[in-house]
XYZ file of C-alpha atoms in Angstrom:
693
model
C 29.981 105.766 65.431
C 30.950 103.213 62.813
C 34.396 102.779 64.275
C 32.942 102.400 67.758
C 30.547 99.764 66.437
C 33.396 97.886 64.830
C 35.196 97.813 68.154
C 32.148 96.374 69.846
C 31.643 93.797 67.048
C 35.189 92.570 67.287
C 35.240 91.923 71.047
C 33.745 88.422 70.718
C 36.438 87.508 68.214
C 39.134 88.711 70.541
C 37.520 86.877 73.421
C 37.441 83.661 71.263
C 41.146 84.056 70.427
C 42.050 84.507 74.051
C 39.891 81.700 75.512
C 40.047 79.100 72.712
C 43.228 79.981 70.780
C 46.255 77.733 70.835
C 48.667 80.517 71.429
C 49.593 80.939 75.093
C 48.874 84.507 76.356
C 49.205 86.183 79.736
C 49.136 89.770 80.971
C 51.591 91.436 83.268
C 51.243 94.412 85.595
C 54.151 95.624 87.640
C 56.048 92.607 86.540
C 53.551 90.121 87.849
C 50.913 87.976 86.067
C 47.389 89.255 86.369
C 45.608 87.090 83.739
C 46.455 83.987 81.664
C 44.561 82.115 79.012
C 43.828 78.349 79.042
C 46.692 77.652 76.655
C 49.344 79.189 78.876
C 47.909 77.335 81.882
C 48.075 74.069 80.022
C 51.624 74.516 78.611
C 52.967 75.441 82.068
C 51.384 72.318 83.598
C 49.010 74.149 85.899
C 45.446 73.203 86.982
C 43.950 76.683 87.078
C 44.580 80.344 86.461
C 44.760 80.925 90.200
C 48.090 79.056 90.353
C 49.485 81.464 87.786
C 48.403 84.749 89.226
C 50.995 86.864 91.056
C 53.981 85.017 89.630
C 56.853 86.739 87.950
C 58.292 85.429 84.635
C 61.394 84.085 86.365
C 59.230 81.734 88.436
C 57.978 80.188 85.193
C 61.486 79.654 83.865
C 64.711 77.697 84.659
C 67.211 79.515 86.880
C 69.388 80.416 83.875
C 68.547 81.345 80.255
C 70.451 79.767 77.302
C 72.721 82.783 77.126
C 73.918 82.094 80.672
C 72.046 85.014 82.213
C 69.993 84.487 85.317
C 66.217 84.406 84.358
C 65.260 87.026 86.944
C 67.844 89.408 85.467
C 67.009 88.567 81.857
C 63.249 89.050 82.389
C 63.795 92.478 83.912
C 65.939 93.469 80.909
C 63.332 92.329 78.351
C 60.536 94.108 80.163
C 62.602 97.274 80.263
C 63.198 97.049 76.499
C 59.494 96.665 75.878
C 58.649 99.686 78.046
C 61.240 101.737 76.223
C 60.128 100.685 72.648
C 56.455 99.756 73.082
C 57.105 96.175 72.151
C 59.862 93.540 72.270
C 60.363 90.174 70.487
C 62.859 87.666 71.888
C 63.537 83.917 72.517
C 62.849 82.558 75.978
C 63.217 79.307 77.906
C 60.206 78.374 80.059
C 59.649 75.320 82.160
C 56.583 73.257 83.103
C 55.879 73.719 86.800
C 54.640 70.179 87.213
C 57.477 68.200 85.609
C 60.272 70.769 85.370
C 60.614 70.139 81.613
C 62.185 73.066 79.789
C 60.684 74.350 76.515
C 61.570 77.232 74.263
C 59.303 79.974 72.778
C 59.448 83.194 70.809
C 57.842 85.873 73.031
C 56.153 88.986 71.639
C 55.787 91.454 74.457
C 53.370 94.376 73.751
C 52.919 97.489 76.009
C 49.355 98.920 76.368
C 47.349 101.171 78.583
C 43.966 99.760 79.688
C 41.709 101.840 81.911
C 44.675 103.952 82.895
C 46.808 100.961 83.854
C 50.110 100.100 82.146
C 49.752 96.490 81.008
C 52.125 94.118 79.163
C 50.728 91.388 77.001
C 52.918 88.295 76.515
C 52.193 86.214 73.420
C 54.162 82.983 72.895
C 54.989 80.975 69.784
C 56.681 77.567 70.262
C 60.020 77.055 68.575
C 60.442 73.971 66.290
C 62.326 70.746 67.338
C 65.596 71.652 65.543
C 65.659 75.051 67.106
C 64.879 73.429 70.483
C 67.801 71.045 70.065
C 70.108 73.904 69.160
C 68.962 75.987 72.106
C 69.358 73.020 74.454
C 72.951 72.453 73.255
C 73.760 76.111 73.642
C 72.284 76.122 77.057
C 74.188 72.986 78.074
C 77.490 74.406 76.726
C 76.983 77.669 78.576
C 76.015 75.868 81.755
C 79.141 73.670 81.563
C 81.280 76.767 80.950
C 79.707 78.437 83.902
C 80.277 75.376 86.055
C 83.929 75.168 85.001
C 84.383 78.844 85.999
C 82.600 78.222 89.311
C 84.665 75.066 90.000
C 87.853 76.982 89.249
C 86.839 79.702 91.675
C 85.875 77.133 94.271
C 89.224 75.337 93.819
C 91.068 78.619 94.180
C 89.060 79.454 97.308
C 89.675 75.992 98.803
C 93.428 76.264 98.129
C 93.524 79.705 99.655
C 91.586 78.369 102.697
C 94.010 75.446 103.049
C 96.999 77.799 102.858
C 95.455 80.020 105.417
C 94.670 77.031 107.684
C 98.262 75.737 107.269
C 99.716 79.137 108.118
C 97.436 79.348 111.145
C 98.387 75.844 112.324
C 102.097 76.593 111.919
C 101.801 79.846 113.942
C 99.576 78.253 116.578
C 101.897 75.262 116.922
C 104.964 77.530 117.312
C 103.343 79.813 119.818
C 102.000 77.019 122.020
C 105.068 74.848 121.963
C 107.390 77.680 122.946
C 106.030 78.163 126.585
C 105.306 74.384 126.774
C 109.005 73.818 126.277
C 109.790 75.879 129.417
C 107.045 74.221 131.522
C 107.990 70.669 130.730
C 111.788 71.303 130.621
C 111.910 73.147 133.959
C 109.788 70.403 135.553
C 112.348 67.814 134.413
C 115.170 69.871 135.809
C 113.386 70.162 139.178
C 112.861 66.392 139.249
C 116.695 66.086 139.092
C 117.081 68.018 142.400
C 116.613 67.020 146.035
C 112.881 67.244 146.783
C 110.734 66.067 149.628
C 107.815 63.779 148.838
C 105.247 66.597 148.713
C 107.321 68.742 146.364
C 108.066 65.717 144.152
C 104.285 65.028 143.866
C 103.597 68.603 142.902
C 106.325 68.679 140.187
C 105.162 65.390 138.815
C 101.610 66.821 138.519
C 102.948 69.874 136.661
C 105.019 67.648 134.395
C 102.109 65.285 133.753
C 99.702 68.185 133.090
C 102.169 69.640 130.602
C 102.485 66.326 128.764
C 98.696 65.905 128.621
C 98.253 69.405 127.235
C 100.996 68.732 124.681
C 99.320 65.515 123.651
C 96.025 67.291 123.127
C 97.705 70.001 121.080
C 99.407 67.311 118.943
C 96.035 65.611 118.382
C 94.283 68.797 117.331
C 97.161 69.836 115.012
C 97.509 66.355 113.518
C 93.784 65.992 112.954
C 93.731 69.217 110.997
C 96.901 68.293 109.121
C 95.329 64.976 108.138
C 92.219 66.822 106.881
C 94.463 68.991 104.615
C 96.757 66.095 103.589
C 99.867 67.723 105.196
C 100.977 64.995 107.617
C 104.297 63.240 106.914
C 106.124 60.395 108.642
C 109.715 60.538 109.872
C 112.189 57.817 109.394
C 114.805 57.811 112.154
C 116.570 55.217 114.353
C 115.154 55.086 117.897
C 115.019 52.962 121.034
C 111.609 51.346 121.282
C 111.838 50.764 125.038
C 112.635 54.419 125.532
C 109.593 55.518 123.501
C 107.237 53.199 125.385
C 108.814 54.227 128.691
C 108.288 57.890 127.914
C 104.569 57.188 127.454
C 104.227 55.089 130.617
C 106.215 57.585 132.658
C 103.887 60.427 131.513
C 100.757 58.494 132.453
C 102.074 56.673 135.534
C 100.854 59.288 138.030
C 97.271 58.918 136.667
C 97.421 55.138 137.187
C 98.920 55.554 140.633
C 96.247 58.029 141.725
C 93.607 55.346 140.886
C 95.737 52.542 142.332
C 95.714 50.809 139.003
C 98.606 48.452 138.220
C 100.306 49.571 135.030
C 102.413 46.831 133.399
C 104.529 46.292 130.274
C 104.859 42.855 128.663
C 107.841 43.233 126.366
C 108.574 40.086 124.365
C 112.163 38.992 123.925
C 111.840 38.860 120.090
C 111.245 42.614 119.859
C 114.357 44.592 118.678
C 115.267 47.401 121.044
C 116.215 49.680 118.120
C 113.995 50.189 115.149
C 113.741 52.761 112.309
C 110.472 54.621 111.842
C 108.567 57.579 113.267
C 108.977 57.576 117.071
C 106.739 60.659 117.570
C 103.741 59.096 115.842
C 104.231 55.734 117.506
C 104.345 57.524 120.884
C 101.167 59.504 120.008
C 99.183 56.323 119.123
C 100.264 54.614 122.328
C 99.670 57.749 124.426
C 96.021 57.908 123.225
C 95.306 54.287 123.737
C 97.002 53.960 127.095
C 95.502 57.265 128.303
C 92.079 56.064 127.404
C 92.666 52.695 129.118
C 93.655 54.342 132.413
C 90.882 56.850 132.123
C 88.175 54.178 131.696
C 89.551 51.666 134.217
C 88.325 52.367 137.760
C 90.228 49.370 139.231
C 92.411 46.470 138.281
C 95.244 46.768 135.803
C 96.310 48.026 132.385
C 98.842 46.103 130.365
C 100.906 47.141 127.330
C 101.816 43.996 125.293
C 104.632 44.336 122.803
C 105.702 41.693 120.317
C 107.055 41.547 116.783
C 107.202 39.459 113.661
C 109.583 39.635 110.723
C 108.373 41.225 107.514
C 110.047 41.360 104.138
C 113.811 41.907 104.017
C 114.780 44.211 106.957
C 111.159 44.999 107.920
C 109.711 44.387 111.360
C 105.983 44.337 112.138
C 105.434 45.630 115.646
C 102.320 44.324 117.321
C 101.227 46.436 120.298
C 98.112 46.032 122.359
C 96.762 47.873 125.366
C 94.580 45.672 127.593
C 92.487 46.977 130.502
C 89.962 45.791 133.050
C 87.791 48.846 132.688
C 84.195 49.594 131.933
C 84.248 48.180 128.414
C 82.405 49.372 125.282
C 78.749 48.500 124.386
C 78.549 46.235 121.275
C 76.398 48.761 119.364
C 79.148 51.413 119.770
C 82.137 49.323 118.746
C 81.855 49.865 115.000
C 81.755 53.696 115.593
C 84.452 53.933 118.211
C 87.148 55.184 115.819
C 84.944 57.969 114.416
C 85.779 61.489 115.468
C 84.234 62.852 118.649
C 82.989 59.352 119.489
C 83.262 58.199 123.123
C 80.817 55.321 123.315
C 77.975 57.602 124.576
C 77.376 61.152 125.764
C 77.458 60.332 129.442
C 80.991 58.864 129.028
C 82.335 62.238 127.786
C 80.736 64.035 130.720
C 81.988 61.497 133.247
C 85.539 60.996 131.983
C 86.266 64.027 129.812
C 88.409 64.023 126.698
C 88.306 65.583 123.209
C 86.884 62.534 121.369
C 89.452 62.643 118.592
C 92.237 60.471 120.146
C 91.092 57.192 118.653
C 90.479 58.771 115.243
C 94.050 60.153 115.341
C 95.356 56.708 116.422
C 93.534 54.883 113.579
C 94.677 57.313 110.872
C 98.285 57.314 112.064
C 98.304 53.537 112.209
C 97.050 53.391 108.640
C 99.719 55.918 107.587
C 102.400 53.691 109.133
C 101.199 50.680 107.114
C 99.179 48.972 109.829
C 95.701 48.411 111.218
C 93.994 49.013 114.547
C 91.176 46.977 116.064
C 89.335 46.634 119.328
C 87.814 43.793 121.348
C 85.664 44.663 124.287
C 83.074 43.237 126.767
C 80.920 45.716 128.612
C 81.830 45.672 132.347
C 84.945 43.520 131.863
C 87.357 45.647 129.840
C 88.776 46.284 126.403
C 91.835 45.492 124.303
C 93.023 47.872 121.584
C 95.549 46.265 119.297
C 97.494 47.846 116.412
C 100.463 46.956 114.242
C 102.908 49.159 112.475
C 105.647 48.487 109.947
C 109.194 49.651 110.863
C 112.689 48.606 109.828
C 115.123 46.799 112.072
C 117.273 49.605 113.592
C 120.904 50.003 114.287
C 121.901 49.414 117.936
C 123.476 52.590 119.315
C 126.280 52.599 121.823
C 124.923 53.331 125.325
C 126.286 56.333 127.206
C 127.868 54.024 129.885
C 128.182 50.277 129.855
C 127.029 47.914 132.559
C 129.210 45.431 134.463
C 129.914 42.258 132.453
C 128.148 39.802 134.728
C 126.748 36.373 133.638
C 123.346 35.822 135.172
C 122.686 32.539 133.414
C 121.037 29.914 135.635
C 120.734 32.159 138.750
C 117.527 31.419 140.735
C 114.954 34.153 141.314
C 111.929 34.136 143.525
C 109.095 36.413 142.604
C 106.717 37.324 145.463
C 103.697 39.015 143.998
C 100.024 38.464 144.758
C 99.107 39.699 141.239
C 98.882 36.684 138.951
C 99.242 38.893 135.830
C 102.264 40.713 137.097
C 103.941 37.515 138.343
C 103.347 35.695 135.076
C 104.843 38.521 132.917
C 107.845 38.851 135.224
C 108.450 35.056 135.218
C 108.438 34.976 131.410
C 110.796 37.953 131.223
C 113.275 36.256 133.587
C 113.165 33.011 131.605
C 114.057 35.012 128.500
C 117.153 36.294 130.423
C 118.180 32.589 131.016
C 117.379 32.980 134.729
C 115.447 30.337 136.736
C 112.323 32.024 138.271
C 109.738 30.740 140.696
C 106.553 32.548 141.782
C 105.018 32.769 145.258
C 101.660 34.596 145.698
C 101.815 34.889 149.473
C 104.411 35.329 152.174
C 103.714 31.822 153.505
C 104.396 30.318 150.073
C 107.524 32.535 149.756
C 108.911 31.206 153.054
C 108.301 27.611 151.993
C 110.038 28.038 148.648
C 113.050 29.674 150.284
C 113.336 26.787 152.839
C 113.163 24.243 149.975
C 115.870 26.114 148.080
C 118.172 26.225 151.059
C 117.630 22.542 151.919
C 118.384 21.533 148.306
C 121.555 23.678 148.399
C 120.252 25.807 145.526
C 119.346 29.102 147.204
C 117.833 32.029 145.452
C 120.203 34.742 144.276
C 117.477 37.317 144.000
C 114.067 37.930 145.640
C 111.792 40.252 143.573
C 109.323 41.340 146.220
C 106.111 43.322 145.678
C 105.815 46.264 148.098
C 102.107 45.787 148.751
C 101.143 42.207 149.481
C 97.692 41.140 150.672
C 98.445 40.111 154.190
C 101.867 41.548 154.910
C 103.854 44.683 154.299
C 106.608 43.982 151.734
C 109.129 45.915 153.845
C 108.595 43.650 156.833
C 109.061 40.556 154.703
C 112.262 42.074 153.195
C 113.661 42.642 156.669
C 112.763 39.084 157.652
C 114.435 37.594 154.496
C 117.693 39.499 154.864
C 117.989 39.375 158.695
C 121.490 38.209 159.485
C 122.289 37.356 155.856
C 122.891 40.796 154.413
C 126.324 40.059 153.003
C 125.704 36.567 151.504
C 121.904 36.053 151.366
C 119.550 36.734 148.446
C 119.536 40.289 147.030
C 116.115 41.796 147.461
C 114.629 43.999 144.724
C 111.384 45.760 145.747
C 108.780 46.457 143.108
C 105.578 48.496 143.348
C 102.808 49.762 141.152
C 101.778 52.540 143.449
C 103.016 56.088 144.079
C 103.148 55.906 147.888
C 106.087 53.969 149.254
C 108.802 54.223 151.890
C 111.939 56.317 151.370
C 114.988 54.677 149.863
C 116.845 55.142 153.181
C 114.077 53.150 154.927
C 114.289 50.450 152.269
C 117.978 50.206 152.787
C 117.523 49.728 156.528
C 115.049 46.897 155.810
C 117.569 45.047 153.638
C 116.280 46.160 150.164
C 119.112 46.396 147.612
C 117.170 47.516 144.500
C 113.878 49.214 143.744
C 111.702 49.531 140.623
C 108.369 51.165 140.025
C 106.058 49.315 137.674
C 105.946 49.282 134.734
C 109.591 48.451 134.052
C 111.329 46.725 131.191
C 113.208 43.392 131.428
C 116.488 45.205 130.575
C 116.064 47.555 133.548
C 115.694 44.654 135.997
C 118.598 42.812 134.362
C 120.725 45.934 134.760
C 119.902 46.180 138.479
C 120.774 42.461 138.968
C 124.141 42.963 137.289
C 124.983 46.082 139.232
C 124.033 44.375 142.542
C 126.065 41.233 141.843
C 129.049 43.337 140.746
C 128.823 45.499 143.871
C 128.688 42.457 146.147
C 131.597 40.759 144.348
C 133.711 43.935 144.716
C 132.503 44.565 148.280
C 131.016 47.963 147.456
C 128.840 49.882 149.948
C 125.888 50.862 147.753
C 122.658 52.752 148.231
C 119.412 51.195 146.951
C 119.801 50.857 143.180
C 116.945 52.273 141.082
C 116.422 52.458 137.358
C 117.569 56.104 137.453
C 120.751 55.394 139.258
C 121.623 52.090 137.526
C 124.100 53.753 135.179
C 126.252 54.883 138.046
C 124.902 53.562 141.316
C 127.883 54.302 143.473
C 127.328 58.036 143.585
C 125.077 59.071 146.542
C 124.113 62.409 144.991
C 120.367 61.644 144.835
C 120.316 62.400 141.167
C 117.259 61.035 139.373
C 118.470 61.839 135.827
C 119.070 59.086 133.335
C 121.877 61.212 131.820
C 125.011 61.449 133.993
C 126.437 64.864 134.854
C 129.575 66.185 133.172
C 129.238 63.731 130.344
C 130.279 66.394 127.753
C 132.832 68.210 129.789
C 134.693 70.842 127.787
C 132.330 71.018 124.784
C 131.944 74.659 123.798
C 128.378 75.576 122.937
C 126.403 78.684 121.847
C 122.698 78.927 122.595
C 120.862 81.349 120.251
C 117.411 81.927 121.665
C 115.334 85.110 122.125
C 112.943 83.684 124.805
C 114.605 84.190 128.225
C 112.881 81.152 129.729
C 114.007 78.801 127.016
C 117.520 80.309 127.034
C 117.686 79.619 130.766
C 116.444 76.080 130.314
C 119.088 75.244 127.662
C 121.768 76.875 129.781
C 120.907 74.723 132.792
C 120.767 71.495 130.790
C 124.120 72.133 129.073
C 125.737 73.256 132.305
C 124.636 70.057 133.945
C 126.319 68.135 131.130
C 129.564 69.949 131.765
C 129.468 72.114 128.571
C 130.897 75.609 128.322
C 128.001 77.924 127.295
C 127.608 81.276 125.664
C 124.257 82.839 124.753
C 122.911 85.135 122.115
C 119.385 86.618 121.853
C 119.327 87.236 118.052
C 120.872 86.245 114.758
C 123.173 89.282 114.431
C 124.809 88.585 117.824
C 125.112 84.870 116.952
C 127.008 85.580 113.723
C 129.325 88.010 115.552
C 130.068 85.471 118.372
C 130.668 82.613 115.935
C 133.193 84.748 114.075
C 134.973 85.509 117.324
C 134.913 82.060 118.936
C 135.473 78.394 118.136
C 132.265 76.524 119.119
C 131.672 72.804 118.924
C 127.887 73.157 118.625
C 125.475 76.010 118.031
C 121.857 75.530 119.128
C 119.896 77.898 116.847
C 116.287 79.047 117.343
C 114.718 79.635 113.983
C 112.333 82.523 114.713
C 113.781 85.618 116.409
C 113.195 89.397 115.958
C 115.602 91.014 113.504
C 117.877 88.398 111.916
C 116.253 84.984 112.336
C 117.997 81.629 112.652
C 117.778 80.840 108.934
C 119.502 84.125 107.929
C 122.048 83.720 110.684
C 122.887 80.259 109.495
C 123.333 81.496 105.941
C 125.699 84.229 107.071
C 127.756 81.715 109.138
C 128.037 79.371 106.214
C 129.182 82.221 103.955
C 132.094 83.035 106.346
C 132.977 79.322 106.520
C 133.614 79.230 102.773
C 136.733 81.375 103.188
C 137.893 79.763 106.470
C 137.264 76.136 105.337
C 135.737 75.365 108.729
C 132.269 73.901 109.436
C 130.598 74.498 112.738
C 127.720 72.122 113.781
C 124.411 74.097 113.901
C 121.357 72.402 115.482
C 117.937 73.853 114.805
C 116.171 74.229 118.106
C 112.630 75.277 117.195
C 108.925 75.011 117.931
C 108.240 74.497 114.195
C 107.188 70.836 113.945
C 104.833 70.957 110.952
C 105.389 68.871 107.825
C 108.522 70.046 105.987
C 109.981 72.088 108.857
C 112.840 69.654 109.453
C 113.634 69.648 105.733
C 113.484 73.430 105.627
C 116.062 73.659 108.487
C 118.441 71.196 106.814
C 118.047 72.947 103.432
C 118.974 76.223 105.150
C 122.373 74.773 106.080
C 121.681 73.435 109.593
C 123.136 70.037 110.524
C 120.353 68.617 112.693
C 116.979 69.463 114.184
C 115.183 69.198 117.609
C 111.598 70.189 117.971
C 110.253 71.870 121.085
C 109.352 70.805 123.682
C 112.390 68.560 124.078
C 113.873 66.385 126.848
C 117.353 66.459 128.385
C 117.990 63.001 126.798
C 117.377 64.467 123.309
C 119.966 67.180 123.930
C 122.399 64.487 125.218
C 121.754 62.344 122.175
C 122.452 65.231 119.840
C 125.710 66.150 121.637
C 126.770 62.518 121.610
C 125.972 62.259 117.872
C 127.981 65.327 116.896
C 130.779 65.173 119.514
C 134.128 64.913 117.628
C 132.255 64.010 114.472
C 134.030 65.175 111.341
C 131.756 67.354 109.236
């Protein structure tokens, strides 16, 4: 009874210690708080016991304990030790729930059974300032160590992800470019055959669609390469007119379908050959010109090209694309170069597009040492301008030379109702040392011709627009040349549109030359020289076009810029496992007059090289069995003993950063990426023909 009495007597003291004591105390059941005294409520920064109830110890603590262990795991471990031993004493980091401040305590955890319930009592004792500092330093050190480990793991994961992305891009690029090579290449070959107007239209659509798809693929791949820092610039000699012409040719059918006049204003101070990255320059221009045509419902689109001298041999190309399209709202201009930005959502739905073209253009321009900017007025049009730094290139010998005709001082009458087109053409002709006049109507044209005749200074050439406002250009051409075909002015018809009379019909109406806009000054100059030369030598010629200007006296209807049989007798081997691409290469080389053998794998290629004396081997890099790299290595090994060196050209869909270098390092002499054009094959053959290696 005495003991029982003592227990009853002591209850008030225990109650006092719990309610009024400075030591924080709380009770746990099933790992959750069921009671807490005023001291623990105060030290945790709470207002009432109700805020504490139901919480687990980890919720009253920072995420990690000083030893680096997560608080939720550490609390479970300490409770488990208490349940095993009946008590547990340990150091612990808690935090105030109002301020987040961390403080350190020594916890005495005691196990008891009250009214049949297993209860844990947690009694805290604060640790002194020196110990606090030591614990804080330990916690900081362990946190930093943990962060270093996590950063290392994150870095490894990021690098692995980049490698996987790079591998995927390389594979995707190769797999897509391989069939694209056949589509675009075969379309070009078909364009070199006799086709009626309907067939020609269909093939142009196929070719244009292929080029558009290729451009989109390039944009997607380049955007991802930029994100991973893998993009590199080439440095090769190239013809600037040819690069710009490739872009305008690709997009011409889109402009013609919308009856938009597509023009090129090429300043006389621009070098024809420069040294830089032609592919990237073409990509920038393709995106800007494609957008201009897309967003221009009527009017014209002009590519302006000029240049200024930089340091030493450097040239700063200044290119702008001007349109009369819908323009860009002022509030969207500053965001227009951001990815997936197209002015507004309705624009994307109305006109389509991926929304990354301008982003690609800006980043490529910056990589090439330049800047890009835009000026626009909503409802009136936009002008995108960019500059890139290149080096002055080395002029390359043309495949065939033009007649040596002096055009200086010859008079030219331009008949064009487009003020913009007439002004550009007039400036071009002045730069050629010709004497141009401009007439906007047929009435004005007749007056100027009469004045010229009466002053005994007749026009040597009439450059006549096919589609004048009040008269058909063909009718005016017939009127001008009626009765004066042998000695009168030579008429060159020009047009911006895709529908025009046949060349035979033009010839019957007195037309001597024909050009589709946009054309370059050099192309018009070449036609002038060929026509004058033909008249002086009394040649009977068909209508001279830019495609036939190299050899206008052959009436074979060929539309190719590369003459047939140019490389007659060159012995070539095509190593390609894809039948479509093998057929394409065979047709191109056959057209050039080459002798051709084929192999479908590396083993066969090595065998054929050992048995034959080839001038050039076109080697695909990826083939089943022995690939192109291994085949090249084997061929080079046999050459060591024979002291011969055969020219091996990599012909591959691998166009990622470093692929060219990889091919050259493997022993190949040159590189062409798929898809390629006939002109590229001709350039390679010309480069290596009879070249000592």
